[in-house]
CSV table of C-alpha atoms in Angstrom, one decimal:
chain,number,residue,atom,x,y,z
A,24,UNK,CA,-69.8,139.1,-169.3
A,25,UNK,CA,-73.2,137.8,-170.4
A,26,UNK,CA,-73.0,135.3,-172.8
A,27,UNK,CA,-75.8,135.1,-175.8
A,28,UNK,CA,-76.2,132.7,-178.1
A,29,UNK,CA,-77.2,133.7,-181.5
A,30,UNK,CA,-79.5,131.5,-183.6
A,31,UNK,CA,-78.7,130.3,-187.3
A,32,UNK,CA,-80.6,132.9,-189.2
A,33,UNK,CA,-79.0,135.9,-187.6
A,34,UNK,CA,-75.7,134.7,-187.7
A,35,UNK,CA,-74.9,136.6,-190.9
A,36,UNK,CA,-74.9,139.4,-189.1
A,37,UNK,CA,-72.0,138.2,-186.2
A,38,UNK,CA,-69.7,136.8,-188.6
A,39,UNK,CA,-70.9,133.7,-188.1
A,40,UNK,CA,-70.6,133.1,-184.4
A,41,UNK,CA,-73.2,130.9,-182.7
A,42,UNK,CA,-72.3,133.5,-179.3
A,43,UNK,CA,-70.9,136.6,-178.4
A,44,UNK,CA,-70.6,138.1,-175.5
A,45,UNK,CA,-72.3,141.5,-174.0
A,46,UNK,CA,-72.9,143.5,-170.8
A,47,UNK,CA,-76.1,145.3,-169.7
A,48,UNK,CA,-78.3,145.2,-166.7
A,49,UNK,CA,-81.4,144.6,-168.6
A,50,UNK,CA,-82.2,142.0,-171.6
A,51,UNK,CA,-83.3,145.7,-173.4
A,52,UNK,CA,-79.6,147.1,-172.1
A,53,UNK,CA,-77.7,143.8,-173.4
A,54,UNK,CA,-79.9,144.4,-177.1
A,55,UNK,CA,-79.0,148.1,-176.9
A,56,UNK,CA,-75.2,147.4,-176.3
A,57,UNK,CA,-75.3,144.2,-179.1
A,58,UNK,CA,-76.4,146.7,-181.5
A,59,UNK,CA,-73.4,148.5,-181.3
A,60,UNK,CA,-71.2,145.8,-182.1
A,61,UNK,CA,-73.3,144.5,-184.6
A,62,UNK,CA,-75.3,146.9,-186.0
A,63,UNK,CA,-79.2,146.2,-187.2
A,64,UNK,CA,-79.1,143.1,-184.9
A,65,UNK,CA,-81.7,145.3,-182.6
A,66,UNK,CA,-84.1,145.4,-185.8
A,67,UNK,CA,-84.3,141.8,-186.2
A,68,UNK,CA,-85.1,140.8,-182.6
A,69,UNK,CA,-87.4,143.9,-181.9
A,70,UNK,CA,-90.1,145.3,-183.9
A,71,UNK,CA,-90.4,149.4,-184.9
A,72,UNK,CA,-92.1,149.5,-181.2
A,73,UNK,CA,-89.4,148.0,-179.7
A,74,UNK,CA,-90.8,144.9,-178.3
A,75,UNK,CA,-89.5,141.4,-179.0
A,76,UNK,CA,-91.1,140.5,-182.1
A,77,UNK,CA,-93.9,138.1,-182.7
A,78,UNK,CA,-92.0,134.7,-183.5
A,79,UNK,CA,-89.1,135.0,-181.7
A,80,UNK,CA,-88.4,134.1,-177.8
A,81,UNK,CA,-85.7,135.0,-175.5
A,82,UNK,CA,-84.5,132.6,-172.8
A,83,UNK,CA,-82.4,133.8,-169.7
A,84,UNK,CA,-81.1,130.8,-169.0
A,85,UNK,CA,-83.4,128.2,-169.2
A,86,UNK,CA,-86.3,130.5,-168.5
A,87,UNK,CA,-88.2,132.8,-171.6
A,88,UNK,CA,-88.4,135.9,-170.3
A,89,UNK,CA,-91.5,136.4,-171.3
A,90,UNK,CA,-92.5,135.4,-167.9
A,91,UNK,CA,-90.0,137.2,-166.0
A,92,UNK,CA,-90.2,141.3,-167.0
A,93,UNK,CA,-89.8,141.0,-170.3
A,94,UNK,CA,-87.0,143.5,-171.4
A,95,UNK,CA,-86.7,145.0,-168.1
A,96,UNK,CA,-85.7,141.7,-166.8
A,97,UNK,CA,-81.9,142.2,-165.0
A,98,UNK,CA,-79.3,140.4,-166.2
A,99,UNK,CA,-75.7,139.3,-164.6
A,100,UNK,CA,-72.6,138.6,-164.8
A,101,UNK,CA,-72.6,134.4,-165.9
A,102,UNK,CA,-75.4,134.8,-167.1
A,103,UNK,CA,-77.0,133.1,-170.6
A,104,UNK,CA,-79.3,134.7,-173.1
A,105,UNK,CA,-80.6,132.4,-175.9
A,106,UNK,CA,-82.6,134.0,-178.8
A,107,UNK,CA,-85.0,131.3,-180.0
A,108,UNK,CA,-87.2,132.0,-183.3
A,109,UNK,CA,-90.5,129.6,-182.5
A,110,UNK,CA,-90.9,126.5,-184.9
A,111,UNK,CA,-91.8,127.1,-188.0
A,112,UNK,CA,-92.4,125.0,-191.3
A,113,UNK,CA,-93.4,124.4,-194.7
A,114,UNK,CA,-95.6,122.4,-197.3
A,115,UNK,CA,-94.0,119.8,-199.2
A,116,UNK,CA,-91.9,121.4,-201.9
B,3,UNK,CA,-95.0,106.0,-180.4
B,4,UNK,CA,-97.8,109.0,-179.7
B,5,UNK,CA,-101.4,108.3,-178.5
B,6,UNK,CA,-104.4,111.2,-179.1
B,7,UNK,CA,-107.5,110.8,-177.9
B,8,UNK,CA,-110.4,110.8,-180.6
B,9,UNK,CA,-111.4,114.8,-179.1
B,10,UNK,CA,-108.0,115.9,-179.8
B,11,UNK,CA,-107.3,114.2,-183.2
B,12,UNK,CA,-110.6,115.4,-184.3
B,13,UNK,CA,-109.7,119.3,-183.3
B,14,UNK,CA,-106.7,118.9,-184.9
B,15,UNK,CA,-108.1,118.3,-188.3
B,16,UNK,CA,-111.2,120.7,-187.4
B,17,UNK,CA,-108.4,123.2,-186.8
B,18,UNK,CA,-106.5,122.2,-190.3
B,19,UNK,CA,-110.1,122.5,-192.3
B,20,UNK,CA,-111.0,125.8,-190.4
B,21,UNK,CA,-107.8,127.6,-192.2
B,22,UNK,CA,-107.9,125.6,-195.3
B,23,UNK,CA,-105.7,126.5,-197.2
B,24,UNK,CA,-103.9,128.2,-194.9
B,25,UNK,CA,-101.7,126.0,-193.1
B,26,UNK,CA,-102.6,125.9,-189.3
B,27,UNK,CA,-99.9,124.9,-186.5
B,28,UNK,CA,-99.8,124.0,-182.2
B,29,UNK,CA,-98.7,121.8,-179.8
B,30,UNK,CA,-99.6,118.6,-178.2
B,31,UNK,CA,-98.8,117.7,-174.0
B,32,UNK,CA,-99.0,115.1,-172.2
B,33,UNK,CA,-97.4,113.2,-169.3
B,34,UNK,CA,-93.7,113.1,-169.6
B,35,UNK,CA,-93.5,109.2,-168.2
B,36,UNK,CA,-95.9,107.9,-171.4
B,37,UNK,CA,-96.9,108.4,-174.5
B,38,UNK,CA,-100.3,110.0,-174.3
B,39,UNK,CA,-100.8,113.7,-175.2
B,40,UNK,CA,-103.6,114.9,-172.9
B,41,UNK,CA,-103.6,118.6,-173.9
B,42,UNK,CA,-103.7,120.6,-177.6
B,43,UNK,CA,-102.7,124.2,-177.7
B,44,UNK,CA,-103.7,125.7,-180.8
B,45,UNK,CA,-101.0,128.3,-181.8
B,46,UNK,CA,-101.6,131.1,-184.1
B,47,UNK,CA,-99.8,130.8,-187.9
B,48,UNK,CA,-98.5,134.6,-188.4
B,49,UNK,CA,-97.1,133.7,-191.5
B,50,UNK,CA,-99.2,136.0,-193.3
B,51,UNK,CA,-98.8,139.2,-190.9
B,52,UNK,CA,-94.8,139.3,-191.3
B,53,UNK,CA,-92.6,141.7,-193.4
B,54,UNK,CA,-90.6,140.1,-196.1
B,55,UNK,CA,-87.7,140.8,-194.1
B,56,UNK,CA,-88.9,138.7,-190.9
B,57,UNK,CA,-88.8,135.5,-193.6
B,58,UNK,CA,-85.3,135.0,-193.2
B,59,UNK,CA,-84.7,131.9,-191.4
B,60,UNK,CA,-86.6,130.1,-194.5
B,61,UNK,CA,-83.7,129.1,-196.9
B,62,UNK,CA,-83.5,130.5,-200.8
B,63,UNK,CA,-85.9,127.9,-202.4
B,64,UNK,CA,-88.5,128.4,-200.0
B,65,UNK,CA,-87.9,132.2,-199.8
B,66,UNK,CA,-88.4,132.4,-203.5
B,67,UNK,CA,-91.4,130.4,-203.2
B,68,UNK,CA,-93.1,132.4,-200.4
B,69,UNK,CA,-92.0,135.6,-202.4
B,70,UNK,CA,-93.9,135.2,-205.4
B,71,UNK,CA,-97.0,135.0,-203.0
B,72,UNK,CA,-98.9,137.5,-201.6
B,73,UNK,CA,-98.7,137.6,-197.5
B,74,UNK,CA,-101.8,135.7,-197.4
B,75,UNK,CA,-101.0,133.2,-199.9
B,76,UNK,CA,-97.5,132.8,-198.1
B,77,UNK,CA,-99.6,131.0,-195.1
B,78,UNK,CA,-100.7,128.0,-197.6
B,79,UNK,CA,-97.6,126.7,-198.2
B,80,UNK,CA,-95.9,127.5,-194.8
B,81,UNK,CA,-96.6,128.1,-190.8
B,82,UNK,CA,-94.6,130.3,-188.1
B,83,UNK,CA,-95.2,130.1,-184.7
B,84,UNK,CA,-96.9,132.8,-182.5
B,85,UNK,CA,-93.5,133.2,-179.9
B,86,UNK,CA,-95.9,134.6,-177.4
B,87,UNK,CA,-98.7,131.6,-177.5
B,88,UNK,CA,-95.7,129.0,-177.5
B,89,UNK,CA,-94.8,130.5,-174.3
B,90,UNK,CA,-97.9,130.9,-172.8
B,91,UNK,CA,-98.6,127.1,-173.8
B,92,UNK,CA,-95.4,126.4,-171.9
B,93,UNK,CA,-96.3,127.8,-169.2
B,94,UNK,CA,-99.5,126.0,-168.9
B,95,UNK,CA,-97.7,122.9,-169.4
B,96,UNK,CA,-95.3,122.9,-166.5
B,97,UNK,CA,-98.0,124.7,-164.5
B,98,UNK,CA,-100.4,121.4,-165.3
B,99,UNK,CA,-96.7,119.1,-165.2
B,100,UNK,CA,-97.3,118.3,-168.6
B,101,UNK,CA,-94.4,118.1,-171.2
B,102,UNK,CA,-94.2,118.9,-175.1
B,103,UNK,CA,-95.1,116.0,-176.9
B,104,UNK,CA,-95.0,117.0,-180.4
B,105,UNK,CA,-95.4,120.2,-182.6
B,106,UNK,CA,-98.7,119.9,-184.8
B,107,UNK,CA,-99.0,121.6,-188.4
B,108,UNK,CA,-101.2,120.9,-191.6
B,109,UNK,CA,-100.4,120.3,-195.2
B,110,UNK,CA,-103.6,121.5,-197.1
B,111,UNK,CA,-102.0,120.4,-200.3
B,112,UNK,CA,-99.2,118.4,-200.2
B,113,UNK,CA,-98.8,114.2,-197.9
B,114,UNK,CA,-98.5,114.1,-194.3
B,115,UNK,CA,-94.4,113.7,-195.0
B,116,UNK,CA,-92.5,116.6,-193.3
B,117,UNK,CA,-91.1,118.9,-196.0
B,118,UNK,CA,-87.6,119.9,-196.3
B,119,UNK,CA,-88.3,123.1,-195.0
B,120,UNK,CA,-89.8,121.3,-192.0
B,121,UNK,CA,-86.7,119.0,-191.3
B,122,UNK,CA,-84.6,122.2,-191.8
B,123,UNK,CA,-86.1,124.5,-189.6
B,124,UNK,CA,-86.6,121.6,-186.7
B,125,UNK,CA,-82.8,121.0,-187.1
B,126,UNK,CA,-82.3,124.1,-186.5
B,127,UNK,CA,-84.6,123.5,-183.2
B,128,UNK,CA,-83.0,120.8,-182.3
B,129,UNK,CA,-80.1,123.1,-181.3
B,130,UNK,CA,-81.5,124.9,-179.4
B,131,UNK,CA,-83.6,122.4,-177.9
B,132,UNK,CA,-80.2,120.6,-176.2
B,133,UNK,CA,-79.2,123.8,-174.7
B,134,UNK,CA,-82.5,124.6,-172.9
B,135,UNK,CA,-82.8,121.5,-171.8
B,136,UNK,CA,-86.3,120.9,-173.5
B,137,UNK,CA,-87.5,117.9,-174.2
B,138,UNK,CA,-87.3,116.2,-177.8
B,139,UNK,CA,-90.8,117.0,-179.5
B,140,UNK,CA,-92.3,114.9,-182.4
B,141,UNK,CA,-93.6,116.5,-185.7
B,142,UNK,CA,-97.2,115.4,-186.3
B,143,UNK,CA,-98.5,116.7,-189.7
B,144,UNK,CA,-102.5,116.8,-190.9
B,145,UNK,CA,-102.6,116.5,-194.4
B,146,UNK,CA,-105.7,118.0,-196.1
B,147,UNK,CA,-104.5,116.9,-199.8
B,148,UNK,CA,-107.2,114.8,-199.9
B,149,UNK,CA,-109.9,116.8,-198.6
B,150,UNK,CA,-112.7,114.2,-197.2
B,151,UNK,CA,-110.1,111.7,-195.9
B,152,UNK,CA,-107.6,113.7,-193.9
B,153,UNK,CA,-104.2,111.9,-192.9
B,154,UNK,CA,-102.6,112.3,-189.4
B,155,UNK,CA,-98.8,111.0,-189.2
B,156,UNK,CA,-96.2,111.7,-186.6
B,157,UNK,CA,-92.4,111.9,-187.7
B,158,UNK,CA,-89.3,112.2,-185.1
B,159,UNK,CA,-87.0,113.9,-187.2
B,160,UNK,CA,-82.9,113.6,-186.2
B,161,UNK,CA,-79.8,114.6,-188.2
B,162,UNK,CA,-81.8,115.8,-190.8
B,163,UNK,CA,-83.9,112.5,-191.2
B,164,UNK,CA,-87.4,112.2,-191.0
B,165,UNK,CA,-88.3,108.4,-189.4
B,166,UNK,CA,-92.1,107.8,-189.3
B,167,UNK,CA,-93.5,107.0,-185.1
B,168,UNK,CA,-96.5,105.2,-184.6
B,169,UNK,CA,-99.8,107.6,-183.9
B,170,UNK,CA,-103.0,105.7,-182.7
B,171,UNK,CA,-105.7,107.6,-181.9
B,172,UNK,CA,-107.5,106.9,-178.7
């Protein structure tokens, strides 16, 4: 099983779990197959194109796989997958 | 303690009055073994080109705030992150062995304090952060509230406090 760890904002949607676990050969496989078990959790890591979208980044491991393949990148057994939304911030409220 | 050198701190608040009053964001590198950042990566604010429904990871007050706003507006009183620069700045980091040194964003009407939105959302970070074995980044904020005498502070914010960390400028 691949383990993948969920970050605060789309929690809601796993019942609250900080990780679940998943199978797939592909990062794009393992999103596919999360989406089952938790449906719409695709459309809030992928945009209407599919690709990851713009503010979030997805680590295999320690490594984004942005510079890997992307989606196609292969995944395995062991493995971890951490979905990371990229700082963000606000004025003073 | 952080160190910038006069180019960088200047860029910085070139960067900040160039999206006035839009808030701008990035990174500063340097040297993991001091405190001297030797590199600025300017990182695009998207605020304004997400969907409503990408807003989620700001909490109800803020949400409420950045709702009443048109997407435009929304980028004055917050930032997000390009995901795709930040990584490409990484990238040039460890290619240059360089390590983050601090995030960079500007308030263009509110103090150089971090916000609660800001210690909120680098809390949130900060868990993530342990797990990928980054290294702990400071929060350096340009405030444009007064317009002709912009302020630069750096904050190292932990268990949801902000402490203020020297910043000379070089």
């Amino acid at each position: 099983m691949i383990t993948i760890r969920i970050p605060t904002p789309l929690r809601p949607m796993t019942g609250g779990k900080s990780e679940i676990e998943g199978k797939g050969n592909s990062i794009g496989e393992l999103i596919e197959q999360l989406n089952i078990a938790h449906p719409g959790l695709k459309d809030r890591i992928c945009d209407e194109r599919g690709e990851i979208r713009r503010f979030i980044n997805i680590y295999l491991n320690e490594e984004d796989i942005r510079f890997l393949t992307g989606k196609d990148t292969p995944v395995k057994d062991g493995d971890a997958v951490s979905i990371v939304p990229a700082i963000a911030g606000g004025s003073h409220d | 303690m952080l160190s910038i050198p006069t180019a960088i701190w200047e860029d910085m608040i070139a960067h900040a009055r160039s999206l006035d009053p839009n808030e701008c964001c990035g990174m500063l590198a340097g040297r993991a073994d001091d405190n001297d950042v030797t590199k600025q990566y300017r990182i695009t604010n998207i605020l304004a080109t997400l969907h409503e429904t990408e807003l989620a990871r700001f909490d109800q007050a803020k949400l409420a705030d950045l709702q009443q706003l048109s997407p435009e507006e929304r980028a004055d009183i917050a930032f997000q992150m390009d995901a795709h620069e930040l990584s490409q700045a990484q990238k040039d980091m460890r290619h240059h062995g360089l390590t983050l040194k601090a995030f960079y964003h500007s308030h263009t009407f509110s103090p150089a304090r971090p916000s609660n939105t800001d210690i909120k959302i680098a809390m949130e970070f900060e868990s993530y952060r342990a797990i990928l074995n980054l290294p702990q980044p400071l929060h350096v904020i340009i405030s444009l509230e007064k317009k002709a005498h912009p302020v630069i502070l750096a904050w190292r914010i932990h268990d949801s406090q902000a402490t203020e960390v020297s910043v000379e400028r070089r």
